[in-house]
Amino acid sequence: MYQVPNPGLPGCPPGLEYLTQVDQLLIKQKVEFIEALAGFESNNKYEVRNAMGQNVFYAVEENDCLSRQCCGPLRSFTIKVLDNFGQEVITVTRPLKCMSCFFPCCLQELEVQAPPGNTVGYVVQQWHPFSPKFIIENEHREAVLRLHGPFCGWSCLPDVDFEVRTLCLQTSKANMLR
C-alpha cells in the first residue's frame, strides 16, 4: 500500500491532491473467482495504481444483482473511489441507458462527485460507430477534455489504452488494465 500525501491544495477536492503529481494511472479490475468460473456477474472492484504499480485508490461498484445479470455492461451503477485509508473521495454514478452504434439517441453519461455530494463534472459519450469517444465536462457542463478509446471499443489483450486529449488535440496517455 502506498500512502498518498495529503497536503491540502486550494481548489483540489480533499483526498485527490496526489492526482496533481501524476500523469498516468493504471486501473486494474479484480476478477472474482466465482465470476470467472461460472460467468456470474458480481460487483466490480478495481485497484488504481500509479506508474510504479503502487495502489493509490480502490474503486468498488454498487448496484443490484438483477441489474448485473440482466443488463450486463449497460447497467446503471455507482462506483465509490476510496483512498488507502478507506475514505470515499470520489463517487461516480451512471444511470441505465441503452447503447448501440445504430441508436445514438441514448448515449452513456457519468456524473462525477468529489467529495461525494459535490458534482465536479461529467463524462459524456459521443456517438461513433467503432471507437469509444467521450467528452469530459466541468460542473457547468462545459467541455474541458476528450477521451478516446481503442478501435472497436474492446480488446482481447489485457491492456486497453485510452488517450486523454485537450480540446486542441494534445495527447497524454491513460492506461486501463483489465
PDB file of C-alpha atoms in Angstrom:
ATOM      1  CA  MET A   1       0.000   0.000   0.000  1.00  0.00           C
ATOM      2  CA  TYR A   2       1.266   3.437  -0.947  1.00  0.00           C
ATOM      3  CA  GLN A   3       0.259   6.254   1.393  1.00  0.00           C
ATOM      4  CA  VAL A   4      -0.762   9.229  -0.681  1.00  0.00           C
ATOM      5  CA  PRO A   5       0.480  12.564   0.681  1.00  0.00           C
ATOM      6  CA  ASN A   6      -2.346  14.890   1.739  1.00  0.00           C
ATOM      7  CA  PRO A   7      -1.051  18.474   1.892  1.00  0.00           C
ATOM      8  CA  GLY A   8      -4.448  20.106   1.120  1.00  0.00           C
ATOM      9  CA  LEU A   9      -4.155  22.092  -2.120  1.00  0.00           C
ATOM     10  CA  PRO A  10      -6.502  25.037  -2.719  1.00  0.00           C
ATOM     11  CA  GLY A  11      -9.161  24.199  -5.330  1.00  0.00           C
ATOM     12  CA  CYS A  12      -8.430  20.466  -5.152  1.00  0.00           C
ATOM     13  CA  PRO A  13     -11.072  18.192  -3.610  1.00  0.00           C
ATOM     14  CA  PRO A  14      -9.896  16.565  -0.353  1.00  0.00           C
ATOM     15  CA  GLY A  15      -8.109  13.262  -0.869  1.00  0.00           C
ATOM     16  CA  LEU A  16      -7.252  13.933  -4.530  1.00  0.00           C
ATOM     17  CA  GLU A  17      -4.138  16.071  -4.077  1.00  0.00           C
ATOM     18  CA  TYR A  18      -1.920  13.209  -5.248  1.00  0.00           C
ATOM     19  CA  LEU A  19      -3.507  13.379  -8.716  1.00  0.00           C
ATOM     20  CA  THR A  20      -1.819  16.750  -9.327  1.00  0.00           C
ATOM     21  CA  GLN A  21       1.549  14.941  -9.255  1.00  0.00           C
ATOM     22  CA  VAL A  22       0.894  12.106 -11.736  1.00  0.00           C
ATOM     23  CA  ASP A  23       0.477  11.914 -15.490  1.00  0.00           C
ATOM     24  CA  GLN A  24      -0.643   8.293 -15.670  1.00  0.00           C
ATOM     25  CA  LEU A  25      -2.913   5.983 -13.705  1.00  0.00           C
ATOM     26  CA  LEU A  26      -3.367   2.265 -14.235  1.00  0.00           C
ATOM     27  CA  ILE A  27      -6.753   0.768 -13.412  1.00  0.00           C
ATOM     28  CA  LYS A  28      -6.802  -2.972 -12.826  1.00  0.00           C
ATOM     29  CA  GLN A  29     -10.056  -4.857 -12.398  1.00  0.00           C
ATOM     30  CA  LYS A  30     -10.023  -7.522  -9.702  1.00  0.00           C
ATOM     31  CA  VAL A  31     -11.779 -10.585 -11.087  1.00  0.00           C
ATOM     32  CA  GLU A  32     -13.677 -12.716  -8.588  1.00  0.00           C
ATOM     33  CA  PHE A  33     -13.084 -16.470  -8.803  1.00  0.00           C
ATOM     34  CA  ILE A  34     -16.792 -17.334  -8.990  1.00  0.00           C
ATOM     35  CA  GLU A  35     -17.323 -14.751 -11.730  1.00  0.00           C
ATOM     36  CA  ALA A  36     -14.509 -16.158 -13.853  1.00  0.00           C
ATOM     37  CA  LEU A  37     -15.552 -19.758 -13.263  1.00  0.00           C
ATOM     38  CA  ALA A  38     -19.343 -19.557 -13.519  1.00  0.00           C
ATOM     39  CA  GLY A  39     -19.864 -16.375 -15.528  1.00  0.00           C
ATOM     40  CA  PHE A  40     -21.998 -14.966 -12.690  1.00  0.00           C
ATOM     41  CA  GLU A  41     -21.605 -11.178 -12.757  1.00  0.00           C
ATOM     42  CA  SER A  42     -20.642  -9.619  -9.408  1.00  0.00           C
ATOM     43  CA  ASN A  43     -19.954  -6.040  -8.376  1.00  0.00           C
ATOM     44  CA  ASN A  44     -16.680  -4.980  -9.968  1.00  0.00           C
ATOM     45  CA  LYS A  45     -13.703  -3.955  -7.860  1.00  0.00           C
ATOM     46  CA  TYR A  46     -10.675  -2.056  -9.123  1.00  0.00           C
ATOM     47  CA  GLU A  47      -7.214  -1.106  -7.968  1.00  0.00           C
ATOM     48  CA  VAL A  48      -5.998   2.299  -9.137  1.00  0.00           C
ATOM     49  CA  ARG A  49      -2.210   2.341  -9.357  1.00  0.00           C
ATOM     50  CA  ASN A  50       0.476   4.854 -10.181  1.00  0.00           C
ATOM     51  CA  ALA A  51       3.080   4.225 -12.902  1.00  0.00           C
ATOM     52  CA  MET A  52       5.260   2.315 -10.388  1.00  0.00           C
ATOM     53  CA  GLY A  53       2.402  -0.118  -9.682  1.00  0.00           C
ATOM     54  CA  GLN A  54       1.637   1.186  -6.182  1.00  0.00           C
ATOM     55  CA  ASN A  55      -2.032   1.230  -5.143  1.00  0.00           C
ATOM     56  CA  VAL A  56      -3.216   4.807  -4.685  1.00  0.00           C
ATOM     57  CA  PHE A  57      -7.002   4.279  -4.738  1.00  0.00           C
ATOM     58  CA  TYR A  58      -9.532   1.460  -4.707  1.00  0.00           C
ATOM     59  CA  ALA A  59     -12.856   1.550  -6.541  1.00  0.00           C
ATOM     60  CA  VAL A  60     -15.922  -0.549  -5.812  1.00  0.00           C
ATOM     61  CA  GLU A  61     -19.110  -0.815  -7.843  1.00  0.00           C
ATOM     62  CA  GLU A  62     -22.511  -0.815  -6.178  1.00  0.00           C
ATOM     63  CA  ASN A  63     -25.741  -1.976  -7.817  1.00  0.00           C
ATOM     64  CA  ASP A  64     -28.235  -4.796  -7.514  1.00  0.00           C
ATOM     65  CA  CYS A  65     -27.882  -8.406  -8.651  1.00  0.00           C
ATOM     66  CA  LEU A  66     -30.799  -8.209 -11.101  1.00  0.00           C
ATOM     67  CA  SER A  67     -29.241  -5.259 -12.969  1.00  0.00           C
ATOM     68  CA  ARG A  68     -25.877  -7.026 -13.203  1.00  0.00           C
ATOM     69  CA  GLN A  69     -27.355 -10.255 -14.578  1.00  0.00           C
ATOM     70  CA  CYS A  70     -29.986  -8.769 -16.919  1.00  0.00           C
ATOM     71  CA  CYS A  71     -28.390  -5.555 -18.196  1.00  0.00           C
ATOM     72  CA  GLY A  72     -24.719  -6.577 -18.280  1.00  0.00           C
ATOM     73  CA  PRO A  73     -22.316  -3.759 -19.185  1.00  0.00           C
ATOM     74  CA  LEU A  74     -25.182  -1.329 -19.881  1.00  0.00           C
ATOM     75  CA  ARG A  75     -26.407  -1.458 -16.266  1.00  0.00           C
ATOM     76  CA  SER A  76     -26.695   1.536 -14.006  1.00  0.00           C
ATOM     77  CA  PHE A  77     -24.114   1.738 -11.221  1.00  0.00           C
ATOM     78  CA  THR A  78     -22.437   3.804  -8.577  1.00  0.00           C
ATOM     79  CA  ILE A  79     -18.678   3.493  -8.176  1.00  0.00           C
ATOM     80  CA  LYS A  80     -17.104   4.661  -4.951  1.00  0.00           C
ATOM     81  CA  VAL A  81     -13.415   5.533  -5.123  1.00  0.00           C
ATOM     82  CA  LEU A  82     -11.646   5.100  -1.793  1.00  0.00           C
ATOM     83  CA  ASP A  83      -8.216   6.262  -0.702  1.00  0.00           C
ATOM     84  CA  ASN A  84      -5.791   3.911   1.045  1.00  0.00           C
ATOM     85  CA  PHE A  85      -7.374   4.824   4.398  1.00  0.00           C
ATOM     86  CA  GLY A  86     -10.835   3.694   3.234  1.00  0.00           C
ATOM     87  CA  GLN A  87     -12.213   7.229   2.926  1.00  0.00           C
ATOM     88  CA  GLU A  88     -14.515   7.822  -0.043  1.00  0.00           C
ATOM     89  CA  VAL A  89     -13.008  10.586  -2.210  1.00  0.00           C
ATOM     90  CA  ILE A  90     -14.971  10.239  -5.479  1.00  0.00           C
ATOM     91  CA  THR A  91     -18.433   8.973  -6.375  1.00  0.00           C
ATOM     92  CA  VAL A  92     -19.254   8.131  -9.996  1.00  0.00           C
ATOM     93  CA  THR A  93     -22.860   7.422 -10.995  1.00  0.00           C
ATOM     94  CA  ARG A  94     -24.277   6.176 -14.270  1.00  0.00           C
ATOM     95  CA  PRO A  95     -27.983   5.702 -14.981  1.00  0.00           C
ATOM     96  CA  LEU A  96     -29.294   2.820 -17.075  1.00  0.00           C
ATOM     97  CA  LYS A  97     -29.277   3.691 -20.778  1.00  0.00           C
ATOM     98  CA  CYS A  98     -29.373   1.653 -23.941  1.00  0.00           C
ATOM     99  CA  MET A  99     -26.351   1.824 -26.167  1.00  0.00           C
ATOM    100  CA  SER A 100     -25.845   0.834 -29.766  1.00  0.00           C
ATOM    101  CA  CYS A 101     -23.806   2.178 -32.630  1.00  0.00           C
ATOM    102  CA  PHE A 102     -27.096   2.230 -34.580  1.00  0.00           C
ATOM    103  CA  PHE A 103     -29.057   4.201 -31.942  1.00  0.00           C
ATOM    104  CA  PRO A 104     -27.036   7.269 -30.876  1.00  0.00           C
ATOM    105  CA  CYS A 105     -30.011   8.778 -29.005  1.00  0.00           C
ATOM    106  CA  CYS A 106     -29.250   7.041 -25.662  1.00  0.00           C
ATOM    107  CA  LEU A 107     -25.543   7.572 -25.135  1.00  0.00           C
ATOM    108  CA  GLN A 108     -23.856   6.893 -21.787  1.00  0.00           C
ATOM    109  CA  GLU A 109     -23.191   9.636 -19.255  1.00  0.00           C
ATOM    110  CA  LEU A 110     -21.419   9.603 -15.894  1.00  0.00           C
ATOM    111  CA  GLU A 111     -21.671  12.145 -13.086  1.00  0.00           C
ATOM    112  CA  VAL A 112     -18.511  12.615 -11.017  1.00  0.00           C
ATOM    113  CA  GLN A 113     -18.665  13.947  -7.456  1.00  0.00           C
ATOM    114  CA  ALA A 114     -15.649  14.866  -5.337  1.00  0.00           C
ATOM    115  CA  PRO A 115     -16.081  14.916  -2.456  1.00  0.00           C
ATOM    116  CA  PRO A 116     -19.270  12.827  -2.606  1.00  0.00           C
ATOM    117  CA  GLY A 117     -22.269  15.131  -2.902  1.00  0.00           C
ATOM    118  CA  ASN A 118     -20.351  17.864  -4.775  1.00  0.00           C
ATOM    119  CA  THR A 119     -20.613  17.464  -8.572  1.00  0.00           C
ATOM    120  CA  VAL A 120     -17.310  18.345 -10.245  1.00  0.00           C
ATOM    121  CA  GLY A 121     -18.016  17.103 -13.755  1.00  0.00           C
ATOM    122  CA  TYR A 122     -19.472  14.692 -16.241  1.00  0.00           C
ATOM    123  CA  VAL A 123     -18.197  12.182 -18.781  1.00  0.00           C
ATOM    124  CA  VAL A 124     -20.467  12.169 -21.843  1.00  0.00           C
ATOM    125  CA  GLN A 125     -20.256   9.598 -24.623  1.00  0.00           C
ATOM    126  CA  GLN A 126     -20.002  10.874 -28.196  1.00  0.00           C
ATOM    127  CA  TRP A 127     -21.503   8.796 -30.942  1.00  0.00           C
ATOM    128  CA  HIS A 128     -19.026   6.862 -33.082  1.00  0.00           C
ATOM    129  CA  PRO A 129     -19.749   3.567 -34.882  1.00  0.00           C
ATOM    130  CA  PHE A 130     -16.479   1.834 -33.905  1.00  0.00           C
ATOM    131  CA  SER A 131     -14.482   3.663 -31.225  1.00  0.00           C
ATOM    132  CA  PRO A 132     -15.423   4.760 -27.706  1.00  0.00           C
ATOM    133  CA  LYS A 133     -15.190   8.551 -27.548  1.00  0.00           C
ATOM    134  CA  PHE A 134     -16.139  10.790 -24.650  1.00  0.00           C
ATOM    135  CA  ILE A 135     -16.194  14.451 -23.688  1.00  0.00           C
ATOM    136  CA  ILE A 136     -15.179  15.366 -20.147  1.00  0.00           C
ATOM    137  CA  GLU A 137     -17.205  18.322 -18.890  1.00  0.00           C
ATOM    138  CA  ASN A 138     -16.776  20.507 -15.819  1.00  0.00           C
ATOM    139  CA  GLU A 139     -19.507  21.139 -13.238  1.00  0.00           C
ATOM    140  CA  HIS A 140     -21.046  23.802 -15.542  1.00  0.00           C
ATOM    141  CA  ARG A 141     -21.295  21.203 -18.359  1.00  0.00           C
ATOM    142  CA  GLU A 142     -18.572  22.953 -20.379  1.00  0.00           C
ATOM    143  CA  ALA A 143     -16.277  20.649 -22.375  1.00  0.00           C
ATOM    144  CA  VAL A 144     -12.717  20.600 -20.991  1.00  0.00           C
ATOM    145  CA  LEU A 145     -11.109  17.370 -22.301  1.00  0.00           C
ATOM    146  CA  ARG A 146     -11.690  14.494 -24.693  1.00  0.00           C
ATOM    147  CA  LEU A 147     -11.205  10.783 -24.035  1.00  0.00           C
ATOM    148  CA  HIS A 148     -10.568   8.375 -26.920  1.00  0.00           C
ATOM    149  CA  GLY A 149     -10.519   4.592 -26.644  1.00  0.00           C
ATOM    150  CA  PRO A 150      -9.272   1.854 -28.976  1.00  0.00           C
ATOM    151  CA  PHE A 151     -10.817   0.955 -32.314  1.00  0.00           C
ATOM    152  CA  CYS A 152     -13.894  -1.284 -31.825  1.00  0.00           C
ATOM    153  CA  GLY A 153     -14.094  -0.445 -28.114  1.00  0.00           C
ATOM    154  CA  TRP A 154     -12.931  -3.859 -26.936  1.00  0.00           C
ATOM    155  CA  SER A 155      -9.794  -5.886 -26.972  1.00  0.00           C
ATOM    156  CA  CYS A 156      -8.759  -9.457 -26.276  1.00  0.00           C
ATOM    157  CA  LEU A 157      -5.462  -8.070 -24.990  1.00  0.00           C
ATOM    158  CA  PRO A 158      -5.054  -7.417 -21.252  1.00  0.00           C
ATOM    159  CA  ASP A 159      -4.317  -3.671 -21.636  1.00  0.00           C
ATOM    160  CA  VAL A 160      -6.806  -1.211 -23.097  1.00  0.00           C
ATOM    161  CA  ASP A 161      -5.345   2.263 -23.606  1.00  0.00           C
ATOM    162  CA  PHE A 162      -7.452   5.407 -23.541  1.00  0.00           C
ATOM    163  CA  GLU A 163      -5.992   8.743 -24.586  1.00  0.00           C
ATOM    164  CA  VAL A 164      -6.873  11.886 -22.658  1.00  0.00           C
ATOM    165  CA  ARG A 165      -6.748  14.795 -25.076  1.00  0.00           C
ATOM    166  CA  THR A 166      -7.228  18.501 -24.718  1.00  0.00           C
ATOM    167  CA  LEU A 167      -9.836  20.054 -26.928  1.00  0.00           C
ATOM    168  CA  CYS A 168      -6.880  21.246 -29.076  1.00  0.00           C
ATOM    169  CA  LEU A 169      -5.710  17.647 -29.862  1.00  0.00           C
ATOM    170  CA  GLN A 170      -2.715  17.409 -27.499  1.00  0.00           C
ATOM    171  CA  THR A 171      -2.444  13.915 -26.082  1.00  0.00           C
ATOM    172  CA  SER A 172      -1.449  12.198 -22.857  1.00  0.00           C
ATOM    173  CA  LYS A 173      -1.989   8.529 -22.080  1.00  0.00           C
ATOM    174  CA  ALA A 174      -4.338   6.929 -19.613  1.00  0.00           C
ATOM    175  CA  ASN A 175      -3.972   3.179 -19.364  1.00  0.00           C
ATOM    176  CA  MET A 176      -6.747   0.868 -18.264  1.00  0.00           C
ATOM    177  CA  LEU A 177      -5.856  -2.692 -17.375  1.00  0.00           C
ATOM    178  CA  ARG A 178      -8.420  -5.435 -17.271  1.00  0.00           C
TER     179      ARG A 178
END
